[in-house]
């Protein structure tokens, strides 16, 4: 402890008498060190950028914390040196980092270095800040410079500041000036001139830190304390007697006006009157506070030689062994009319706390119970104390003990209650007792639950007693009878560990299945994890004095329900407090609730006594800052700019985002929506990655919003707009081109079709001409000169031989034949009857002409409808003529000709068969014959007609000629078969 001057001693004593003494308490400081991902334990600087990221620098590089993890940077990433002394941001997304090897500017992707080669007076950068005009100020080991966006400008040459080591920089925004701390005092730059202020420090003139307190006074830190500026310069702020504040390393005035002092032995708070000491850690390195920073949520961050600490303020304070509370398993809590706080423990009896120290009451002081469960004060001011072993009555000086020997039902008192009539009700194992007129009356639980403990009691509106048990359910006791309270909503549990009545007479049950509301003889509602409770295992309950809040103690911390809001609106607004919020006890115990008149609450836990001061609680009112940190395309990291246009097949996107709420990152929740694809926000979730697969073409905007640790949702979501382009085959221009091409193609097809039709018509016309010519040829063939000449000779012969009758008959047949041939030549097809009539006339004339050299036979099958079936005209006659002339005439007689028509499937088969000399002999005779006056063109003409008809009508008329032979291989005639398809 360093010595002080007599003046300082007496001044300190005066402050002590005025109430400015230091108070030592235990508070929760959340530590982040190497095990949490921080790459260094010596933290020299802390800064939060515009997006909410917390940056720390130390002996080990640079680190960024987003509430989930630390992202670290070192010289391997481009940092100038692993020793980072200071960090600030410029509001444009760039980070300025001071190291012992120069000044780095980090844009999120790469580091740019400025050093003495670029205009810095020295490479060792100690301080860097940005003023309200966006100017960067840089303090080095050899002077101060500012960055105007292009070059560095040096300050203080004439005042001797040029080669000074800059140890602190602070902007006084109201005065529009910069304070500069050096190893030789302080300087003030008002934008025009530099003014020097020496510091009359006891140990040195070196300035280590600068801030401005709530009164607007500049305060500086030195090696021997803190000084405030006045009209004479700087005056030491005297600390109360007993404070041995070592060298000041850091100063910060928070938004509430408290000046925080980071020193070598811990953290100090100065509100202008009172100093308060905080011990961040029991470890010496953890108490060496090197830097301080307040984030946008009001959390205080400490950089120490044992890592980074977060302090949410003195809202929660803990009491345990180090405060004199030697047994930290706490049950009942009660404050008596003498303002003593009574605390029951599991094995150390009871303690009282007068605001300064704890005093124990155990067996040596006369308290008969080692485990104290509950307290209750009677109308005389005496205190009843219930525990395991006995019930005690304390009148302020002595204990009166009640056991089974003098009327107590059993040796376990679990709960106590006074009814409207002033009677004392006692809940113990399987027995409910009432103490009235100095005697006990006992009521046993129903036989099936005789060994069940009674854990809680409450009086309802009509004076009945509600009795909650562990494993035995809940009862309503009236007129000496226990009646089970059975309700479908509460059938999930049989253990009722806590019970409390609100200001309107409703009774609330704390169970192992949450909280149930009991009103007018029935259970009306339920609170559980699904509504926001930290756990359904409820051990204790308390309604605040003003009735506005319901406190619920669980195995996972405490919960504060806005009870008045629930009564008014039915909305279940629940705020939970755990270790991250400073509730270090975590698990509550039965009966461990008490509220003081000023609203402070006391909680009994398995890890000590916890006090909550709502006036000191730093509520998280700041909205989380949300950023979209990464976009993945098909699960690969991709750099996309806002309003990107993506090809149609790049439609599988993942969005990674972060909502920064450093008060309690574990409670951060997200809601997102892809506008253009989804119409509603997603359900709240802690998942910070969302994937969309196979997105159709369109314009989209991904939106994500965040709620902070106390459930407050951000108003402006983070957004990313993009478009997935329509594939070319679904775009208008493509369809226009396709339509144009289709029209052009249709036009070409129509033109080609027309051309083909015209070509086909020309071809068909040509075929029709050919058919007509063949018909004429066939007609000429049928009417060949020999036939006509011979017919006329036959007629002449009949006339000369005076056979006029025969000549007339012949001439008549000849005329009919000529008429039929000419008539049929006009038709493409004729009926079978017409063909048969023509063939009969022709054969009759040929038989007369050749005077009986051959006979003929005509057969028409009965199933051939000769009036319905049709065949091509002039088709069969040439084959009949050929058979007579070339097959039968060379014979000396006995020739036979068969003309046969019958059905064969879907074919009409026409057969011409003769017993002539055969085709081979006929060819030989024609070759030897010298007669050239007759050419039989009928067969060739008929063959041409068959081919033309087949092409024209796409038919399948076929011809089959068979040479007939005997067993010796000699020709016996010829068979011609013409196959004509029907239909």
PDB file of C-alpha atoms in Angstrom, residues 319 332-336 338-344 350-355 357-359 361 375 383 593-596 601-603 609-611:
ATOM      1  CA  UNK A 319     -22.437 -14.115  -2.041  1.00  0.00           C
ATOM      2  CA  UNK A 332     -35.246 -20.334   2.473  1.00  0.00           C
ATOM      3  CA  UNK A 333     -34.687 -16.551   2.484  1.00  0.00           C
ATOM      4  CA  UNK A 334     -36.515 -14.009   4.666  1.00  0.00           C
ATOM      5  CA  UNK A 335     -35.980 -10.431   5.882  1.00  0.00           C
ATOM      6  CA  UNK A 336     -37.252  -9.673   9.356  1.00  0.00           C
ATOM      7  CA  UNK A 338     -35.061  -5.563  12.022  1.00  0.00           C
ATOM      8  CA  UNK A 339     -33.857  -5.538   8.402  1.00  0.00           C
ATOM      9  CA  UNK A 340     -31.781  -8.667   8.874  1.00  0.00           C
ATOM     10  CA  UNK A 341     -31.759 -11.017   5.920  1.00  0.00           C
ATOM     11  CA  UNK A 342     -32.112 -14.652   7.051  1.00  0.00           C
ATOM     12  CA  UNK A 343     -30.669 -17.335   4.807  1.00  0.00           C
ATOM     13  CA  UNK A 344     -31.251 -21.065   5.286  1.00  0.00           C
ATOM     14  CA  UNK A 350     -29.047 -20.203   9.170  1.00  0.00           C
ATOM     15  CA  UNK A 351     -27.174 -16.980   8.413  1.00  0.00           C
ATOM     16  CA  UNK A 352     -28.125 -13.358   8.844  1.00  0.00           C
ATOM     17  CA  UNK A 353     -26.812 -10.590   6.618  1.00  0.00           C
ATOM     18  CA  UNK A 354     -26.877  -6.957   7.709  1.00  0.00           C
ATOM     19  CA  UNK A 355     -25.534  -5.551   4.431  1.00  0.00           C
ATOM     20  CA  UNK A 357     -21.267  -9.278   6.893  1.00  0.00           C
ATOM     21  CA  UNK A 358     -22.840 -12.656   7.477  1.00  0.00           C
ATOM     22  CA  UNK A 359     -23.481 -14.114  10.917  1.00  0.00           C
ATOM     23  CA  UNK A 361     -26.727 -19.475  13.644  1.00  0.00           C
ATOM     24  CA  UNK A 375     -38.652 -18.768   7.806  1.00  0.00           C
ATOM     25  CA  UNK A 383     -39.169 -15.721  13.819  1.00  0.00           C
ATOM     26  CA  UNK A 593     -37.011 -16.148  -3.047  1.00  0.00           C
ATOM     27  CA  UNK A 594     -37.386 -12.829  -1.288  1.00  0.00           C
ATOM     28  CA  UNK A 595     -38.032  -9.268  -2.481  1.00  0.00           C
ATOM     29  CA  UNK A 596     -36.894  -6.228  -0.547  1.00  0.00           C
ATOM     30  CA  UNK A 601     -34.617  -9.686  -5.136  1.00  0.00           C
ATOM     31  CA  UNK A 602     -32.722 -12.432  -3.333  1.00  0.00           C
ATOM     32  CA  UNK A 603     -32.438 -15.933  -4.742  1.00  0.00           C
ATOM     33  CA  UNK A 609     -26.932 -16.440  -2.519  1.00  0.00           C
ATOM     34  CA  UNK A 610     -27.721 -14.180  -5.485  1.00  0.00           C
ATOM     35  CA  UNK A 611     -28.995 -10.616  -5.326  1.00  0.00           C
TER      36      UNK A 611
END
